Every structure is written in structure tokens, then in C-alpha cells.
Tab-separated table of N, CA and C and ligand atoms in Angstrom:
chain	number	residue	atom	x	y	z
A	30	UNK	N	-28.734	21.174	29.912
A	30	UNK	CA	-28.341	22.116	28.879
A	30	UNK	C	-29.219	21.907	27.603
A	31	UNK	N	-29.523	22.978	26.980
A	31	UNK	CA	-30.470	22.845	25.838
A	31	UNK	C	-29.704	23.216	24.567
A	32	UNK	N	-29.319	22.217	23.784
A	32	UNK	CA	-28.584	22.495	22.507
A	32	UNK	C	-29.548	22.472	21.342
A	33	UNK	N	-29.424	23.520	20.505
A	33	UNK	CA	-30.241	23.655	19.360
A	33	UNK	C	-30.000	22.472	18.424
A	34	UNK	N	-31.039	21.883	17.867
A	34	UNK	CA	-30.838	20.676	17.017
A	34	UNK	C	-29.946	20.927	15.818
A	35	UNK	N	-29.993	22.063	15.226
A	35	UNK	CA	-29.153	22.401	14.053
A	35	UNK	C	-27.718	22.482	14.479
A	36	UNK	N	-27.470	23.171	15.679
A	36	UNK	CA	-26.092	23.253	16.204
A	36	UNK	C	-25.608	21.803	16.466
A	37	UNK	N	-26.473	20.914	16.997
A	37	UNK	CA	-26.095	19.652	17.334
A	37	UNK	C	-25.710	18.868	16.116
A	38	UNK	N	-26.471	18.968	15.042
A	38	UNK	CA	-26.194	18.336	13.825
A	38	UNK	C	-24.826	18.754	13.236
A	39	UNK	N	-24.601	20.076	13.229
A	39	UNK	CA	-23.329	20.471	12.641
A	39	UNK	C	-22.155	20.055	13.573
A	40	UNK	N	-22.400	20.066	14.810
A	40	UNK	CA	-21.307	19.554	15.667
A	40	UNK	C	-20.965	18.093	15.374
A	41	UNK	N	-21.984	17.306	15.181
A	41	UNK	CA	-21.777	15.861	14.866
A	41	UNK	C	-20.971	15.812	13.532
A	42	UNK	N	-21.369	16.628	12.547
A	42	UNK	CA	-20.672	16.620	11.230
A	42	UNK	C	-19.219	16.885	11.465
A	43	UNK	N	-18.948	17.919	12.234
A	43	UNK	CA	-17.514	18.258	12.441
A	43	UNK	C	-16.738	17.130	13.092
A	44	UNK	N	-17.413	16.454	14.112
A	44	UNK	CA	-16.711	15.382	14.755
A	44	UNK	C	-16.536	14.185	13.852
A	45	UNK	N	-17.568	13.855	13.043
A	45	UNK	CA	-17.387	12.689	12.156
A	45	UNK	C	-16.307	13.028	11.151
A	46	UNK	N	-16.331	14.264	10.644
A	46	UNK	CA	-15.304	14.646	9.659
A	46	UNK	C	-13.922	14.477	10.200
A	47	UNK	N	-13.746	14.947	11.493
A	47	UNK	CA	-12.487	14.792	12.162
A	47	UNK	C	-11.997	13.364	12.233
A	48	UNK	N	-12.981	12.510	12.503
A	48	UNK	CA	-12.674	11.064	12.669
A	48	UNK	C	-12.113	10.445	11.397
A	49	UNK	N	-12.596	10.857	10.307
A	49	UNK	CA	-12.145	10.225	9.007
A	49	UNK	C	-10.876	10.785	8.453
A	50	UNK	N	-10.445	11.935	9.040
A	50	UNK	CA	-9.215	12.458	8.592
A	50	UNK	C	-7.996	11.689	9.220
A	51	UNK	N	-6.971	11.482	8.352
A	51	UNK	CA	-5.869	10.757	8.915
A	51	UNK	C	-5.141	11.495	10.003
A	52	UNK	N	-4.650	10.773	11.035
A	52	UNK	CA	-3.849	11.483	12.056
A	52	UNK	C	-2.521	11.742	11.459
A	53	UNK	N	-1.744	12.556	12.224
A	53	UNK	CA	-0.360	12.962	11.803
A	53	UNK	C	0.417	11.711	11.611
A	54	UNK	N	0.221	10.756	12.498
A	54	UNK	CA	1.007	9.503	12.419
A	54	UNK	C	0.656	8.723	11.134
A	55	UNK	N	-0.643	8.720	10.868
A	55	UNK	CA	-1.025	7.985	9.553
A	55	UNK	C	-0.493	8.710	8.387
A	56	UNK	N	-0.543	10.056	8.389
A	56	UNK	CA	-0.019	10.806	7.254
A	56	UNK	C	1.443	10.550	7.011
A	57	UNK	N	2.186	10.448	8.113
A	57	UNK	CA	3.625	10.122	8.100
A	57	UNK	C	3.845	8.733	7.456
A	58	UNK	N	2.989	7.822	7.938
A	58	UNK	CA	3.146	6.389	7.415
A	58	UNK	C	2.850	6.355	5.871
A	59	UNK	N	1.824	7.086	5.507
A	59	UNK	CA	1.461	7.065	4.040
A	59	UNK	C	2.583	7.697	3.160
A	60	UNK	N	3.123	8.781	3.727
A	60	UNK	CA	4.240	9.514	3.028
A	60	UNK	C	5.432	8.505	2.900
A	61	UNK	N	5.769	7.884	3.977
A	61	UNK	CA	6.903	6.946	3.977
A	61	UNK	C	6.619	5.820	3.038
A	62	UNK	N	5.371	5.282	3.083
A	62	UNK	CA	4.989	4.180	2.203
A	62	UNK	C	5.149	4.652	0.723
A	63	UNK	N	4.811	5.860	0.470
A	63	UNK	CA	4.918	6.355	-0.908
A	63	UNK	C	6.370	6.325	-1.382
A	64	UNK	N	7.281	6.698	-0.551
A	64	UNK	CA	8.732	6.679	-0.855
A	64	UNK	C	9.100	5.217	-1.204
A	65	UNK	N	8.699	4.292	-0.353
A	65	UNK	CA	9.032	2.927	-0.547
A	65	UNK	C	8.442	2.440	-1.953
A	66	UNK	N	7.200	2.810	-2.130
A	66	UNK	CA	6.521	2.430	-3.388
A	66	UNK	C	7.311	2.923	-4.570
A	67	UNK	N	7.672	4.228	-4.506
A	67	UNK	CA	8.385	4.804	-5.635
A	67	UNK	C	9.715	4.101	-5.967
A	68	UNK	N	10.362	3.580	-4.927
A	68	UNK	CA	11.638	2.926	-5.127
A	68	UNK	C	11.478	1.489	-5.530
A	69	UNK	N	10.498	0.845	-5.030
A	69	UNK	CA	10.441	-0.626	-5.152
A	69	UNK	C	9.369	-1.115	-6.116
A	70	UNK	N	8.363	-0.355	-6.342
A	70	UNK	CA	7.198	-0.886	-7.148
A	70	UNK	C	6.925	-0.101	-8.405
A	71	UNK	N	7.189	1.244	-8.382
A	71	UNK	CA	6.734	2.135	-9.514
A	71	UNK	C	7.342	1.718	-10.856
A	72	UNK	N	8.514	1.142	-10.823
A	72	UNK	CA	9.128	0.822	-12.133
A	72	UNK	C	8.271	-0.183	-12.903
A	73	UNK	N	7.541	-1.008	-12.222
A	73	UNK	CA	6.576	-1.916	-12.906
A	73	UNK	C	5.155	-1.441	-12.837
A	74	UNK	N	4.689	-1.102	-11.608
A	74	UNK	CA	3.313	-0.708	-11.431
A	74	UNK	C	2.974	0.688	-11.728
A	75	UNK	N	3.893	1.467	-12.199
A	75	UNK	CA	3.690	2.823	-12.621
A	75	UNK	C	3.761	3.833	-11.489
A	76	UNK	N	4.047	5.095	-11.797
A	76	UNK	CA	4.218	6.029	-10.723
A	76	UNK	C	2.946	6.249	-9.860
A	77	UNK	N	1.799	6.004	-10.396
A	77	UNK	CA	0.572	6.178	-9.612
A	77	UNK	C	-0.103	4.900	-9.285
A	78	UNK	N	0.536	3.829	-9.553
A	78	UNK	CA	-0.056	2.481	-9.218
A	78	UNK	C	-0.947	1.904	-10.291
A	79	UNK	N	-1.132	2.644	-11.361
A	79	UNK	CA	-2.105	2.222	-12.374
A	79	UNK	C	-1.486	1.363	-13.503
A	80	UNK	N	-0.245	0.992	-13.248
A	80	UNK	CA	0.388	0.141	-14.254
A	80	UNK	C	1.287	0.872	-15.219
A	81	UNK	N	1.885	0.080	-16.158
A	81	UNK	CA	2.674	0.754	-17.230
A	81	UNK	C	3.839	1.519	-16.661
A	82	UNK	N	4.571	0.998	-15.711
A	82	UNK	CA	5.817	1.552	-15.331
A	82	UNK	C	6.840	1.264	-16.405
A	83	UNK	N	7.932	1.926	-16.402
A	83	UNK	CA	8.880	1.791	-17.528
A	83	UNK	C	9.488	0.428	-17.642
A	84	UNK	N	9.570	-0.341	-16.560
A	84	UNK	CA	10.109	-1.714	-16.662
A	84	UNK	C	9.046	-2.733	-17.009
A	85	UNK	N	7.830	-2.253	-17.178
A	85	UNK	CA	6.726	-3.245	-17.312
A	85	UNK	C	6.671	-3.782	-18.726
A	86	UNK	N	7.253	-3.042	-19.690
A	86	UNK	CA	7.102	-3.318	-21.072
A	86	UNK	C	7.672	-4.694	-21.478
A	87	UNK	N	8.849	-5.059	-20.947
A	87	UNK	CA	9.445	-6.259	-21.356
A	87	UNK	C	9.037	-7.469	-20.480
A	88	UNK	N	8.060	-7.342	-19.663
A	88	UNK	CA	7.721	-8.430	-18.709
A	88	UNK	C	6.922	-9.606	-19.304
A	89	UNK	N	6.191	-9.290	-20.377
A	89	UNK	CA	5.320	-10.281	-20.949
A	89	UNK	C	3.979	-10.276	-20.252
A	90	UNK	N	3.920	-9.979	-18.916
A	90	UNK	CA	2.690	-9.897	-18.167
A	90	UNK	C	2.580	-8.412	-17.731
A	91	UNK	N	1.401	-7.866	-17.959
A	91	UNK	CA	1.206	-6.497	-17.565
A	91	UNK	C	1.055	-6.399	-16.018
A	92	UNK	N	1.818	-5.647	-15.316
A	92	UNK	CA	1.580	-5.460	-13.872
A	92	UNK	C	0.247	-4.924	-13.628
A	93	UNK	N	-0.631	-5.540	-12.784
A	93	UNK	CA	-1.962	-5.026	-12.561
A	93	UNK	C	-1.990	-3.598	-11.914
A	94	UNK	N	-3.171	-3.015	-12.197
A	94	UNK	CA	-3.487	-1.687	-11.644
A	94	UNK	C	-3.659	-1.865	-10.153
A	95	UNK	N	-2.791	-1.302	-9.376
A	95	UNK	CA	-2.893	-1.480	-7.874
A	95	UNK	C	-3.889	-0.493	-7.235
A	96	UNK	N	-4.535	0.412	-8.069
A	96	UNK	CA	-5.551	1.221	-7.423
A	96	UNK	C	-6.910	0.541	-7.426
A	97	UNK	N	-6.939	-0.649	-8.003
A	97	UNK	CA	-8.272	-1.368	-8.163
A	97	UNK	C	-8.320	-2.529	-7.248
A	98	UNK	N	-7.447	-2.651	-6.217
A	98	UNK	CA	-7.391	-3.817	-5.391
A	98	UNK	C	-8.692	-3.878	-4.568
A	99	UNK	N	-9.128	-2.716	-4.015
A	99	UNK	CA	-10.332	-2.707	-3.216
A	99	UNK	C	-11.619	-2.974	-4.082
A	100	UNK	N	-11.622	-2.358	-5.243
A	100	UNK	CA	-12.726	-2.542	-6.245
A	100	UNK	C	-12.900	-4.003	-6.540
A	101	UNK	N	-11.810	-4.731	-6.580
A	101	UNK	CA	-11.935	-6.168	-6.913
A	101	UNK	C	-12.231	-7.006	-5.712
A	102	UNK	N	-12.412	-6.404	-4.534
A	102	UNK	CA	-12.623	-7.128	-3.277
A	102	UNK	C	-13.794	-6.584	-2.504
A	103	UNK	N	-14.891	-6.360	-3.210
A	103	UNK	CA	-16.150	-5.774	-2.631
A	103	UNK	C	-15.969	-4.512	-1.965
A	104	UNK	N	-15.007	-3.707	-2.385
A	104	UNK	CA	-14.781	-2.385	-1.775
A	104	UNK	C	-13.939	-2.312	-0.586
A	105	UNK	N	-13.435	-3.455	-0.149
A	105	UNK	CA	-12.577	-3.459	0.951
A	105	UNK	C	-11.128	-3.722	0.656
A	106	UNK	N	-10.247	-2.960	1.183
A	106	UNK	CA	-8.832	-3.173	0.829
A	106	UNK	C	-8.355	-4.515	1.374
A	107	UNK	N	-7.841	-5.385	0.450
A	107	UNK	CA	-7.448	-6.763	0.881
A	107	UNK	C	-6.058	-6.744	1.490
A	108	UNK	N	-5.957	-6.086	2.648
A	108	UNK	CA	-4.663	-5.805	3.246
A	108	UNK	C	-3.790	-7.056	3.431
A	109	UNK	N	-4.408	-8.065	4.009
A	109	UNK	CA	-3.629	-9.300	4.357
A	109	UNK	C	-3.172	-9.967	3.099
A	110	UNK	N	-4.054	-9.996	2.067
A	110	UNK	CA	-3.641	-10.627	0.790
A	110	UNK	C	-2.507	-9.897	0.188
A	111	UNK	N	-2.568	-8.558	0.178
A	111	UNK	CA	-1.534	-7.736	-0.450
A	111	UNK	C	-0.165	-7.945	0.270
A	112	UNK	N	-0.296	-7.978	1.596
A	112	UNK	CA	0.903	-8.132	2.391
A	112	UNK	C	1.623	-9.486	2.053
A	113	UNK	N	0.745	-10.515	2.022
A	113	UNK	CA	1.300	-11.844	1.680
A	113	UNK	C	1.849	-11.922	0.307
A	114	UNK	N	1.050	-11.307	-0.614
A	114	UNK	CA	1.484	-11.347	-1.984
A	114	UNK	C	2.859	-10.680	-2.270
A	115	UNK	N	2.930	-9.523	-1.721
A	115	UNK	CA	4.140	-8.743	-1.891
A	115	UNK	C	5.377	-9.391	-1.210
A	116	UNK	N	5.134	-9.971	-0.032
A	116	UNK	CA	6.226	-10.671	0.576
A	116	UNK	C	6.629	-11.943	-0.138
A	117	UNK	N	5.694	-12.496	-0.903
A	117	UNK	CA	5.943	-13.647	-1.663
A	117	UNK	C	5.488	-14.883	-0.906
A	118	UNK	N	4.475	-14.745	-0.011
A	118	UNK	CA	3.962	-15.847	0.749
A	118	UNK	C	2.769	-16.543	0.101
A	119	UNK	N	2.295	-15.957	-0.954
A	119	UNK	CA	1.162	-16.546	-1.708
A	119	UNK	C	1.648	-17.545	-2.764
A	120	UNK	N	1.073	-18.653	-2.704
A	120	UNK	CA	1.369	-19.629	-3.826
A	120	UNK	C	1.008	-19.169	-5.138
A	121	UNK	N	2.016	-19.093	-6.066
A	121	UNK	CA	1.755	-18.550	-7.407
A	121	UNK	C	1.655	-19.662	-8.468
A	122	UNK	N	0.789	-19.442	-9.412
A	122	UNK	CA	0.622	-20.430	-10.486
A	122	UNK	C	1.914	-20.531	-11.300
A	123	UNK	N	2.495	-19.346	-11.493
A	123	UNK	CA	3.637	-19.266	-12.383
A	123	UNK	C	4.968	-19.060	-11.579
A	124	UNK	N	5.770	-20.145	-11.545
A	124	UNK	CA	7.030	-19.987	-10.798
A	124	UNK	C	7.986	-18.997	-11.325
A	125	UNK	N	7.710	-18.595	-12.604
A	125	UNK	CA	8.622	-17.635	-13.212
A	125	UNK	C	8.118	-16.218	-13.108
A	126	UNK	N	7.065	-16.065	-12.297
A	126	UNK	CA	6.403	-14.752	-12.134
A	126	UNK	C	7.394	-13.603	-12.113
A	127	UNK	N	7.063	-12.493	-12.759
A	127	UNK	CA	8.038	-11.399	-12.890
A	127	UNK	C	8.187	-10.638	-11.542
A	128	UNK	N	7.224	-10.631	-10.736
A	128	UNK	CA	7.323	-9.792	-9.534
A	128	UNK	C	8.222	-10.409	-8.501
A	129	UNK	N	9.185	-9.643	-7.931
A	129	UNK	CA	10.057	-10.129	-6.925
A	129	UNK	C	9.298	-10.565	-5.681
A	130	UNK	N	9.827	-11.523	-4.975
A	130	UNK	CA	9.275	-11.893	-3.654
A	130	UNK	C	10.117	-11.077	-2.630
A	131	UNK	N	9.450	-10.058	-2.108
A	131	UNK	CA	10.158	-9.081	-1.266
A	131	UNK	C	10.645	-9.593	0.034
A	132	UNK	N	10.052	-10.665	0.493
A	132	UNK	CA	10.527	-11.305	1.702
A	132	UNK	C	11.985	-11.788	1.470
A	133	UNK	N	12.221	-12.291	0.255
A	133	UNK	CA	13.510	-12.847	-0.134
A	133	UNK	C	14.490	-11.737	-0.560
A	134	UNK	N	14.058	-10.836	-1.370
A	134	UNK	CA	14.943	-9.895	-1.955
A	134	UNK	C	15.170	-8.682	-1.027
A	135	UNK	N	14.193	-8.384	-0.150
A	135	UNK	CA	14.245	-7.270	0.719
A	135	UNK	C	14.014	-5.957	-0.088
A	136	UNK	N	14.073	-4.846	0.620
A	136	UNK	CA	13.797	-3.560	0.006
A	136	UNK	C	15.153	-3.033	-0.481
A	137	UNK	N	15.645	-3.628	-1.530
A	137	UNK	CA	17.063	-3.306	-1.953
A	137	UNK	C	17.237	-1.942	-2.538
A	138	UNK	N	16.166	-1.267	-3.016
A	138	UNK	CA	16.346	0.101	-3.494
A	138	UNK	C	16.242	1.071	-2.402
A	139	UNK	N	15.559	0.751	-1.338
A	139	UNK	CA	15.424	1.645	-0.203
A	139	UNK	C	16.729	1.508	0.658
A	140	UNK	N	17.193	0.249	0.744
A	140	UNK	CA	18.443	0.071	1.538
A	140	UNK	C	19.450	-0.643	0.650
A	141	UNK	N	20.091	0.134	-0.221
A	141	UNK	CA	21.033	-0.448	-1.152
A	141	UNK	C	22.213	-1.147	-0.465
A	142	UNK	N	22.514	-0.703	0.703
A	142	UNK	CA	23.597	-1.380	1.432
A	142	UNK	C	23.110	-2.535	2.288
A	143	UNK	N	21.843	-2.873	2.127
A	143	UNK	CA	21.258	-3.946	2.933
A	143	UNK	C	21.006	-3.554	4.385
A	144	UNK	N	20.767	-4.503	5.198
A	144	UNK	CA	20.711	-4.185	6.623
A	144	UNK	C	19.326	-3.976	7.272
A	145	UNK	N	18.256	-3.902	6.359
A	145	UNK	CA	16.973	-3.697	6.883
A	145	UNK	C	16.260	-5.067	6.947
A	146	UNK	N	15.989	-5.552	8.132
A	146	UNK	CA	15.268	-6.747	8.215
A	146	UNK	C	14.429	-6.728	9.501
A	147	UNK	N	13.798	-7.858	9.776
A	147	UNK	CA	12.981	-7.944	11.039
A	147	UNK	C	12.019	-6.853	11.176
A	148	UNK	N	12.091	-6.135	12.331
A	148	UNK	CA	11.126	-5.117	12.701
A	148	UNK	C	11.052	-3.960	11.659
A	149	UNK	N	12.254	-3.568	11.234
A	149	UNK	CA	12.278	-2.438	10.286
A	149	UNK	C	11.520	-2.766	8.972
A	150	UNK	N	11.712	-3.966	8.508
A	150	UNK	CA	11.110	-4.393	7.304
A	150	UNK	C	9.593	-4.475	7.572
A	151	UNK	N	9.191	-5.017	8.749
A	151	UNK	CA	7.686	-5.111	9.007
A	151	UNK	C	7.119	-3.713	9.032
A	152	UNK	N	7.791	-2.758	9.690
A	152	UNK	CA	7.292	-1.392	9.784
A	152	UNK	C	7.168	-0.785	8.418
A	153	UNK	N	8.180	-1.055	7.604
A	153	UNK	CA	8.184	-0.442	6.205
A	153	UNK	C	7.005	-1.055	5.438
A	154	UNK	N	6.741	-2.313	5.513
A	154	UNK	CA	5.720	-2.921	4.781
A	154	UNK	C	4.350	-2.467	5.245
A	155	UNK	N	4.260	-2.188	6.584
A	155	UNK	CA	3.019	-1.599	7.066
A	155	UNK	C	2.777	-0.253	6.498
A	156	UNK	N	3.774	0.572	6.370
A	156	UNK	CA	3.666	1.933	5.812
A	156	UNK	C	3.302	1.805	4.293
A	157	UNK	N	3.906	0.859	3.598
A	157	UNK	CA	3.633	0.619	2.250
A	157	UNK	C	2.170	0.251	2.034
A	158	UNK	N	1.646	-0.579	2.934
A	158	UNK	CA	0.192	-0.982	2.865
A	158	UNK	C	-0.658	0.238	3.049
A	159	UNK	N	-0.272	1.127	4.043
A	159	UNK	CA	-1.116	2.306	4.217
A	159	UNK	C	-1.180	3.168	2.990
A	160	UNK	N	0.004	3.251	2.298
A	160	UNK	CA	-0.052	4.024	1.068
A	160	UNK	C	-0.899	3.364	0.069
A	161	UNK	N	-0.766	2.050	-0.116
A	161	UNK	CA	-1.591	1.346	-1.149
A	161	UNK	C	-3.047	1.463	-0.818
A	162	UNK	N	-3.470	1.478	0.436
A	162	UNK	CA	-4.830	1.583	0.782
A	162	UNK	C	-5.334	2.972	0.420
A	163	UNK	N	-4.425	3.970	0.574
A	163	UNK	CA	-4.847	5.364	0.328
A	163	UNK	C	-5.088	5.582	-1.173
A	164	UNK	N	-4.384	4.875	-2.024
A	164	UNK	CA	-4.591	5.208	-3.490
A	164	UNK	C	-5.693	4.346	-4.147
A	165	UNK	N	-6.475	3.641	-3.349
A	165	UNK	CA	-7.568	2.877	-3.946
A	165	UNK	C	-8.628	3.784	-4.500
A	166	UNK	N	-9.258	3.347	-5.595
A	166	UNK	CA	-10.278	4.151	-6.200
A	166	UNK	C	-11.652	3.880	-5.535
B	132	HEC	C1	9.603	-6.406	-11.830
B	132	HEC	C2	8.276	-5.803	-11.849
B	132	HEC	C3	7.496	-5.678	-10.590
B	132	HEC	C4	7.837	-5.087	-9.426
B	132	HEC	C5	9.183	-4.405	-9.063
B	132	HEC	C6	6.687	-5.130	-8.518
B	132	HEC	N1	5.724	-5.793	-9.157
B	132	HEC	FE1	3.816	-6.258	-8.342
B	132	HEC	N2	3.395	-7.403	-9.965
B	132	HEC	C7	4.182	-7.470	-11.168
B	132	HEC	C8	3.474	-8.375	-12.071
B	132	HEC	C9	3.956	-8.669	-13.514
B	132	HEC	C10	2.327	-8.866	-11.451
B	132	HEC	C11	1.301	-9.815	-12.043
B	132	HEC	C12	1.525	-11.211	-11.498
B	132	HEC	C13	2.934	-11.724	-11.610
B	132	HEC	O1	3.387	-11.907	-12.772
B	132	HEC	O2	3.589	-11.828	-10.554
B	132	HEC	C14	2.295	-8.170	-10.141
B	132	HEC	C15	1.282	-8.385	-9.153
B	132	HEC	C16	1.151	-7.671	-8.067
B	132	HEC	C17	-0.007	-7.754	-7.078
B	132	HEC	C18	-1.187	-8.699	-7.228
B	132	HEC	C19	-2.285	-7.908	-7.724
B	132	HEC	C20	-3.567	-8.803	-7.982
B	132	HEC	O3	-4.524	-8.134	-8.354
B	132	HEC	O4	-3.474	-9.949	-7.827
B	132	HEC	C21	0.212	-6.877	-6.123
B	132	HEC	C22	-0.626	-6.553	-4.835
B	132	HEC	C23	1.531	-6.224	-6.347
B	132	HEC	N3	2.016	-6.742	-7.566
B	132	HEC	C24	2.152	-5.241	-5.559
B	132	HEC	C25	3.425	-4.778	-5.731
B	132	HEC	C26	4.104	-3.932	-4.788
B	132	HEC	C27	3.482	-3.338	-3.502
B	132	HEC	C28	5.443	-3.769	-5.225
B	132	HEC	C29	6.564	-3.011	-4.555
B	132	HEC	C30	6.885	-3.479	-3.179
B	132	HEC	C31	5.461	-4.532	-6.474
B	132	HEC	N4	4.316	-5.091	-6.720
B	132	HEC	C32	6.666	-4.651	-7.259
B	132	HEC	C33	5.323	-6.830	-11.338
B	132	HEC	C34	6.082	-6.168	-10.428
């Protein structure tokens, strides 16, 4: 079969474009992660992740801009660091640090009656990380 080079080029572009688009499953994960973010993180890290949430004023430490995590890591989203940090598995210099250790407190705004742990919590954190990766600048 003889394919015209221009047609071939545009076909490739279409395929590459399709590859970088999130799948329905990823879109769902990002959406779910956003809901979790809004309930558990936005009050300090701001509605868009850029800081200055309403609860951040009295903290003494400004919650960092979460859209710059990749920029501070050579352009790559530091997924494992963020996971460990949010869960509270990273050794912190300041034992009085303002941010909750979510492994200990759980997602208490998402599940006010408690009850989400184990696999549910892992899945929720994975979605949260998808969302955080999506908002990187
Ligand atoms: C009570 C306010 C508060 C809440 C709620 C909160 N954070 Fe934080 N976060 C902070 C503060 C303040 C820091 C700066 C370090 C410290 O004091 O712990 C921080 C640091 C971080 C860091 C480290 C960033 C870096 O560059 O080192 C990440 C990642 C992070 N938060 C993500 C989250 C996520 C995700 C959530 C929601 C699940 C969340 N935080 C909820 C206040 C908060």
C-alpha cells in the first residue's frame, strides 16, 4: 500500500494526540481527586492549589503552592514524595507542623462518619495524586 507522506504525518499526529489525552478512567480519577482535594486540602492550600486557603492565615507557615511541585523537581511530578508527605510518612523537621498526617487522621471531611481505610483510602489517595499531577504548571 502506498500512503502519501503528508497523510502519514497527519495520521501520526492524530494518534500521538490521542495517546496524550486522558482516558475516561483517568478523567474520572482526576475528578474524584479534585473532590477529595476540595474537602481535605483546599482550606489551607487554596481552591486551586496555589496557596492562601482561608485556614492558611493563622498557621504561621504559608502552605506551599502545590502547582509548583513538578517545577521544583526537574519538571517531573514527584508522585512518591507527595504520597509519602501527605500520608505523613516523611520525617519532618518540625514536629508541630501544621499539616495533618492523613495516614493518621484519615479523610475525615470526605468520610465524616469514618469507615474509609485500607483499599478505599489507597484508591482515594491515588485519585488525589492524579488530580495534583494534573494541576502542575
Ligand atoms: C491545616 C492546613 C493544611 C491542610 C489541611 C493540608 N496542608 Fe499540605 N501543607 C500545609 C503546610 C503549612 C505545609 C508546609 C509544611 C508544614 O508546615 O507541614 C504543607 C505542605 C504540603 C506539601 C509539601 C510541599 C513541598 O513542597 O514540600 C504537600 C505535597 C502538601 N502539603 C499537600 C497537601 C495535600 C494533598 C493536602 C490534602 C490531602 C494537604 N496538603 C492538606 C498545610 C496544610
